[in-house]
Amino acid sequence: MQRRVTGLIAVVSALSATAALGGCGSSAGDGPVTLRLVAADYGNSQANSSQKYWDKLTKAYEADHPDVDVEVSVYSWNDVDAKVKSMVAAGDPPDLAQIGAYADYAADGLLYRADDVLSIDTQSDFVTQLSAAGQVNQSQYGMPFASSTRLLFYNKDLFADAGVTPPKTWGQLASAAAALKAQGVRYPYALPLGPEEAQAETMMWLLGNGAGYTDEVGSYDIDSEQNVETFTWLKDKLVGKGLTGPVAPGKLNRAQAFAAFTRGEVGMLNGHPTLMKAAAEKGVKFGMVPMPGVDGRSETTLGVADWMMAFKKSGHREQIGDFLDYVYSDKNVLEFSHEYDLLPVTTSASEAMAADADDADLLDFLEELPNAELPPVGQTSWARVSADIKQEIGTAVSSTGSPAGVLGHLQRGAAARQNAE
């Protein structure tokens, strides 16, 4: 997920957390151990760089674990996955990596299983949907580190001027978009199908029609009848009627759509928690509702997660496990979630957030998490299939595009990649 995608419960001290959760122990072995962690930066400036989060966390951990040094290198989302890939290719992987995908490394036998390193209490505390998404061949290798869901954001002032209410169905969404267009709204519905994150916008619409990228047994089913129906509707009822704004959906990236929303130019769009702060800072009055579906509000929503993984090369299994148990303590999970407007990945921290009045603005997103469906991140083919979707899906709704043709082409490529796994 790649996002830049922030009260607290009774604080568990570092010492008590590791005592309670550290089932793997922190043996000093033959001497001091250095753990290397490569992590993604969720901040948008030096002031809130993730390096500051990790520096504070590791300083507290090392104070109670003098035989363990933790070195954290933080890279931008543009660079972090490639950095880890190059380290692995050079035969020198880090002990831990917190990045966007884990499946390739798991399939190559490079990673510890989650139950190799985590205590039972820590592993069992992961939100069920996220834990399941971290599995390859029924074994968990990807440990969720950050998560978010999506809601439909709408501009309250623009909706009031157009005399419409938040939609619950696709038909209502199209009607509201038409009314917004009649009032001169630049982007009645912003449809970002550009290469930045088209796979996420696409999946939200597929879920709204009761489908997705795969079938019930995990095989790609991109050109299913339901999915072709979905993109035909988008082409005919939204894009073809000029309800998605002046930029062709295939050229519109998420960041552009979000920026237009904060300028008051967008009537509605799908968004994640960070859009709340950005819009509020610009004085935009907004509301949020579940994503509409074909006949009613969608029963499932898009879930997104970023991943922590532990490489076996160094052999520091016990130290890695003890450190991760500390990382996943409620105190640290909540601190990270608050700092970057993300959802906790553990059940206990989620319950704490839900009970805290200071987190009321995240409650709507949190309530969607049990209904969330994640992309097929456990398949090694997904990274390349996702890249194909990002590049091609926007053409399905262009004036000369064919939803059936584009989805069919994507399906053939996805099936070939899956068969080659």
JSON list of N, CA and C in Angstrom, two decimals, residues 132-171:
[
{"chain": "A", "resi": 132, "resn": "ALA", "atom": "N", "xyz": [-4.40, -13.47, 7.12]},
{"chain": "A", "resi": 132, "resn": "ALA", "atom": "CA", "xyz": [-4.66, -14.39, 6.00]},
{"chain": "A", "resi": 132, "resn": "ALA", "atom": "C", "xyz": [-3.98, -13.91, 4.72]},
{"chain": "A", "resi": 133, "resn": "ALA", "atom": "N", "xyz": [-3.98, -12.60, 4.50]},
{"chain": "A", "resi": 133, "resn": "ALA", "atom": "CA", "xyz": [-3.36, -12.06, 3.30]},
{"chain": "A", "resi": 133, "resn": "ALA", "atom": "C", "xyz": [-1.85, -12.20, 3.31]},
{"chain": "A", "resi": 134, "resn": "GLY", "atom": "N", "xyz": [-1.27, -12.48, 4.47]},
{"chain": "A", "resi": 134, "resn": "GLY", "atom": "CA", "xyz": [0.17, -12.65, 4.58]},
{"chain": "A", "resi": 134, "resn": "GLY", "atom": "C", "xyz": [0.64, -14.07, 4.36]},
{"chain": "A", "resi": 135, "resn": "GLN", "atom": "N", "xyz": [-0.25, -14.93, 3.87]},
{"chain": "A", "resi": 135, "resn": "GLN", "atom": "CA", "xyz": [0.08, -16.34, 3.73]},
{"chain": "A", "resi": 135, "resn": "GLN", "atom": "C", "xyz": [0.46, -16.72, 2.29]},
{"chain": "A", "resi": 136, "resn": "VAL", "atom": "N", "xyz": [1.40, -17.65, 2.21]},
{"chain": "A", "resi": 136, "resn": "VAL", "atom": "CA", "xyz": [1.75, -18.31, 0.97]},
{"chain": "A", "resi": 136, "resn": "VAL", "atom": "C", "xyz": [1.67, -19.81, 1.24]},
{"chain": "A", "resi": 137, "resn": "ASN", "atom": "N", "xyz": [0.83, -20.50, 0.48]},
{"chain": "A", "resi": 137, "resn": "ASN", "atom": "CA", "xyz": [0.63, -21.94, 0.69]},
{"chain": "A", "resi": 137, "resn": "ASN", "atom": "C", "xyz": [0.27, -22.26, 2.14]},
{"chain": "A", "resi": 138, "resn": "GLN", "atom": "N", "xyz": [-0.66, -21.49, 2.67]},
{"chain": "A", "resi": 138, "resn": "GLN", "atom": "CA", "xyz": [-1.22, -21.68, 4.01]},
{"chain": "A", "resi": 138, "resn": "GLN", "atom": "C", "xyz": [-0.25, -21.43, 5.16]},
{"chain": "A", "resi": 139, "resn": "SER", "atom": "N", "xyz": [0.90, -20.86, 4.88]},
{"chain": "A", "resi": 139, "resn": "SER", "atom": "CA", "xyz": [1.84, -20.47, 5.94]},
{"chain": "A", "resi": 139, "resn": "SER", "atom": "C", "xyz": [2.04, -18.97, 5.88]},
{"chain": "A", "resi": 140, "resn": "GLN", "atom": "N", "xyz": [2.03, -18.32, 7.04]},
{"chain": "A", "resi": 140, "resn": "GLN", "atom": "CA", "xyz": [2.18, -16.87, 7.06]},
{"chain": "A", "resi": 140, "resn": "GLN", "atom": "C", "xyz": [3.65, -16.47, 7.05]},
{"chain": "A", "resi": 141, "resn": "TYR", "atom": "N", "xyz": [4.01, -15.68, 6.06]},
{"chain": "A", "resi": 141, "resn": "TYR", "atom": "CA", "xyz": [5.33, -15.10, 5.95]},
{"chain": "A", "resi": 141, "resn": "TYR", "atom": "C", "xyz": [5.28, -13.58, 6.06]},
{"chain": "A", "resi": 142, "resn": "GLY", "atom": "N", "xyz": [4.24, -12.98, 5.50]},
{"chain": "A", "resi": 142, "resn": "GLY", "atom": "CA", "xyz": [4.09, -11.53, 5.56]},
{"chain": "A", "resi": 142, "resn": "GLY", "atom": "C", "xyz": [3.39, -11.13, 6.85]},
{"chain": "A", "resi": 143, "resn": "MET", "atom": "N", "xyz": [4.05, -10.28, 7.61]},
{"chain": "A", "resi": 143, "resn": "MET", "atom": "CA", "xyz": [3.45, -9.76, 8.86]},
{"chain": "A", "resi": 143, "resn": "MET", "atom": "C", "xyz": [2.93, -8.36, 8.58]},
{"chain": "A", "resi": 144, "resn": "PRO", "atom": "N", "xyz": [1.63, -8.13, 8.69]},
{"chain": "A", "resi": 144, "resn": "PRO", "atom": "CA", "xyz": [1.10, -6.80, 8.37]},
{"chain": "A", "resi": 144, "resn": "PRO", "atom": "C", "xyz": [1.71, -5.75, 9.28]},
{"chain": "A", "resi": 145, "resn": "PHE", "atom": "N", "xyz": [2.06, -4.62, 8.69]},
{"chain": "A", "resi": 145, "resn": "PHE", "atom": "CA", "xyz": [2.67, -3.55, 9.49]},
{"chain": "A", "resi": 145, "resn": "PHE", "atom": "C", "xyz": [1.81, -2.29, 9.49]},
{"chain": "A", "resi": 146, "resn": "ALA", "atom": "N", "xyz": [1.17, -2.01, 8.39]},
{"chain": "A", "resi": 146, "resn": "ALA", "atom": "CA", "xyz": [0.30, -0.84, 8.29]},
{"chain": "A", "resi": 146, "resn": "ALA", "atom": "C", "xyz": [-0.89, -1.22, 7.43]},
{"chain": "A", "resi": 147, "resn": "SER", "atom": "N", "xyz": [-2.04, -0.65, 7.73]},
{"chain": "A", "resi": 147, "resn": "SER", "atom": "CA", "xyz": [-3.23, -0.99, 6.96]},
{"chain": "A", "resi": 147, "resn": "SER", "atom": "C", "xyz": [-4.13, 0.22, 6.83]},
{"chain": "A", "resi": 148, "resn": "SER", "atom": "N", "xyz": [-5.02, 0.14, 5.84]},
{"chain": "A", "resi": 148, "resn": "SER", "atom": "CA", "xyz": [-6.05, 1.16, 5.69]},
{"chain": "A", "resi": 148, "resn": "SER", "atom": "C", "xyz": [-7.19, 0.58, 4.88]},
{"chain": "A", "resi": 149, "resn": "THR", "atom": "N", "xyz": [-8.32, 1.23, 4.94]},
{"chain": "A", "resi": 149, "resn": "THR", "atom": "CA", "xyz": [-9.46, 0.88, 4.12]},
{"chain": "A", "resi": 149, "resn": "THR", "atom": "C", "xyz": [-9.86, 2.13, 3.34]},
{"chain": "A", "resi": 150, "resn": "ARG", "atom": "N", "xyz": [-10.91, 2.03, 2.57]},
{"chain": "A", "resi": 150, "resn": "ARG", "atom": "CA", "xyz": [-11.35, 3.14, 1.73]},
{"chain": "A", "resi": 150, "resn": "ARG", "atom": "C", "xyz": [-12.82, 3.47, 2.02]},
{"chain": "A", "resi": 151, "resn": "LEU", "atom": "N", "xyz": [-13.12, 4.75, 1.92]},
{"chain": "A", "resi": 151, "resn": "LEU", "atom": "CA", "xyz": [-14.49, 5.25, 2.00]},
{"chain": "A", "resi": 151, "resn": "LEU", "atom": "C", "xyz": [-14.73, 6.24, 0.86]},
{"chain": "A", "resi": 152, "resn": "LEU", "atom": "N", "xyz": [-15.99, 6.48, 0.57]},
{"chain": "A", "resi": 152, "resn": "LEU", "atom": "CA", "xyz": [-16.33, 7.50, -0.42]},
{"chain": "A", "resi": 152, "resn": "LEU", "atom": "C", "xyz": [-16.36, 8.86, 0.27]},
{"chain": "A", "resi": 153, "resn": "PHE", "atom": "N", "xyz": [-15.47, 9.75, -0.11]},
{"chain": "A", "resi": 153, "resn": "PHE", "atom": "CA", "xyz": [-15.44, 11.13, 0.39]},
{"chain": "A", "resi": 153, "resn": "PHE", "atom": "C", "xyz": [-16.35, 11.98, -0.50]},
{"chain": "A", "resi": 154, "resn": "TYR", "atom": "N", "xyz": [-17.06, 12.90, 0.10]},
{"chain": "A", "resi": 154, "resn": "TYR", "atom": "CA", "xyz": [-17.84, 13.85, -0.70]},
{"chain": "A", "resi": 154, "resn": "TYR", "atom": "C", "xyz": [-17.73, 15.25, -0.11]},
{"chain": "A", "resi": 155, "resn": "ASN", "atom": "N", "xyz": [-17.79, 16.23, -0.97]},
{"chain": "A", "resi": 155, "resn": "ASN", "atom": "CA", "xyz": [-17.71, 17.64, -0.58]},
{"chain": "A", "resi": 155, "resn": "ASN", "atom": "C", "xyz": [-19.11, 18.11, -0.17]},
{"chain": "A", "resi": 156, "resn": "LYS", "atom": "N", "xyz": [-19.27, 18.41, 1.11]},
{"chain": "A", "resi": 156, "resn": "LYS", "atom": "CA", "xyz": [-20.59, 18.75, 1.64]},
{"chain": "A", "resi": 156, "resn": "LYS", "atom": "C", "xyz": [-21.17, 20.00, 1.00]},
{"chain": "A", "resi": 157, "resn": "ASP", "atom": "N", "xyz": [-20.35, 21.02, 0.78]},
{"chain": "A", "resi": 157, "resn": "ASP", "atom": "CA", "xyz": [-20.85, 22.26, 0.18]},
{"chain": "A", "resi": 157, "resn": "ASP", "atom": "C", "xyz": [-21.31, 22.03, -1.25]},
{"chain": "A", "resi": 158, "resn": "LEU", "atom": "N", "xyz": [-20.52, 21.30, -2.02]},
{"chain": "A", "resi": 158, "resn": "LEU", "atom": "CA", "xyz": [-20.89, 21.04, -3.41]},
{"chain": "A", "resi": 158, "resn": "LEU", "atom": "C", "xyz": [-22.15, 20.18, -3.48]},
{"chain": "A", "resi": 159, "resn": "PHE", "atom": "N", "xyz": [-22.28, 19.23, -2.58]},
{"chain": "A", "resi": 159, "resn": "PHE", "atom": "CA", "xyz": [-23.48, 18.39, -2.55]},
{"chain": "A", "resi": 159, "resn": "PHE", "atom": "C", "xyz": [-24.71, 19.22, -2.20]},
{"chain": "A", "resi": 160, "resn": "ALA", "atom": "N", "xyz": [-24.54, 20.14, -1.23]},
{"chain": "A", "resi": 160, "resn": "ALA", "atom": "CA", "xyz": [-25.67, 20.99, -0.84]},
{"chain": "A", "resi": 160, "resn": "ALA", "atom": "C", "xyz": [-26.10, 21.89, -2.00]},
{"chain": "A", "resi": 161, "resn": "ASP", "atom": "N", "xyz": [-25.13, 22.46, -2.70]},
{"chain": "A", "resi": 161, "resn": "ASP", "atom": "CA", "xyz": [-25.45, 23.33, -3.84]},
{"chain": "A", "resi": 161, "resn": "ASP", "atom": "C", "xyz": [-26.17, 22.56, -4.95]},
{"chain": "A", "resi": 162, "resn": "ALA", "atom": "N", "xyz": [-25.83, 21.29, -5.11]},
{"chain": "A", "resi": 162, "resn": "ALA", "atom": "CA", "xyz": [-26.45, 20.48, -6.17]},
{"chain": "A", "resi": 162, "resn": "ALA", "atom": "C", "xyz": [-27.73, 19.81, -5.70]},
{"chain": "A", "resi": 163, "resn": "GLY", "atom": "N", "xyz": [-28.02, 19.91, -4.40]},
{"chain": "A", "resi": 163, "resn": "GLY", "atom": "CA", "xyz": [-29.25, 19.33, -3.87]},
{"chain": "A", "resi": 163, "resn": "GLY", "atom": "C", "xyz": [-29.26, 17.82, -3.85]},
{"chain": "A", "resi": 164, "resn": "VAL", "atom": "N", "xyz": [-28.09, 17.20, -3.60]},
{"chain": "A", "resi": 164, "resn": "VAL", "atom": "CA", "xyz": [-28.00, 15.74, -3.60]},
{"chain": "A", "resi": 164, "resn": "VAL", "atom": "C", "xyz": [-27.50, 15.25, -2.25]},
{"chain": "A", "resi": 165, "resn": "THR", "atom": "N", "xyz": [-27.71, 13.98, -2.01]},
{"chain": "A", "resi": 165, "resn": "THR", "atom": "CA", "xyz": [-27.27, 13.34, -0.78]},
{"chain": "A", "resi": 165, "resn": "THR", "atom": "C", "xyz": [-26.28, 12.23, -1.12]},
{"chain": "A", "resi": 166, "resn": "PRO", "atom": "N", "xyz": [-25.51, 11.78, -0.15]},
{"chain": "A", "resi": 166, "resn": "PRO", "atom": "CA", "xyz": [-24.51, 10.73, -0.42]},
{"chain": "A", "resi": 166, "resn": "PRO", "atom": "C", "xyz": [-25.15, 9.49, -1.02]},
{"chain": "A", "resi": 167, "resn": "PRO", "atom": "N", "xyz": [-24.59, 8.96, -2.09]},
{"chain": "A", "resi": 167, "resn": "PRO", "atom": "CA", "xyz": [-25.20, 7.82, -2.78]},
{"chain": "A", "resi": 167, "resn": "PRO", "atom": "C", "xyz": [-24.96, 6.50, -2.06]},
{"chain": "A", "resi": 168, "resn": "LYS", "atom": "N", "xyz": [-25.91, 5.59, -2.27]},
{"chain": "A", "resi": 168, "resn": "LYS", "atom": "CA", "xyz": [-25.77, 4.22, -1.75]},
{"chain": "A", "resi": 168, "resn": "LYS", "atom": "C", "xyz": [-25.66, 3.20, -2.87]},
{"chain": "A", "resi": 169, "resn": "THR", "atom": "N", "xyz": [-26.02, 3.59, -4.08]},
{"chain": "A", "resi": 169, "resn": "THR", "atom": "CA", "xyz": [-25.97, 2.69, -5.23]},
{"chain": "A", "resi": 169, "resn": "THR", "atom": "C", "xyz": [-25.23, 3.38, -6.37]},
{"chain": "A", "resi": 170, "resn": "TRP", "atom": "N", "xyz": [-24.84, 2.58, -7.36]},
{"chain": "A", "resi": 170, "resn": "TRP", "atom": "CA", "xyz": [-24.19, 3.16, -8.54]},
{"chain": "A", "resi": 170, "resn": "TRP", "atom": "C", "xyz": [-25.12, 4.13, -9.26]},
{"chain": "A", "resi": 171, "resn": "GLY", "atom": "N", "xyz": [-26.38, 3.78, -9.34]},
{"chain": "A", "resi": 171, "resn": "GLY", "atom": "CA", "xyz": [-27.33, 4.65, -10.01]},
{"chain": "A", "resi": 171, "resn": "GLY", "atom": "C", "xyz": [-27.43, 5.99, -9.32]}
]
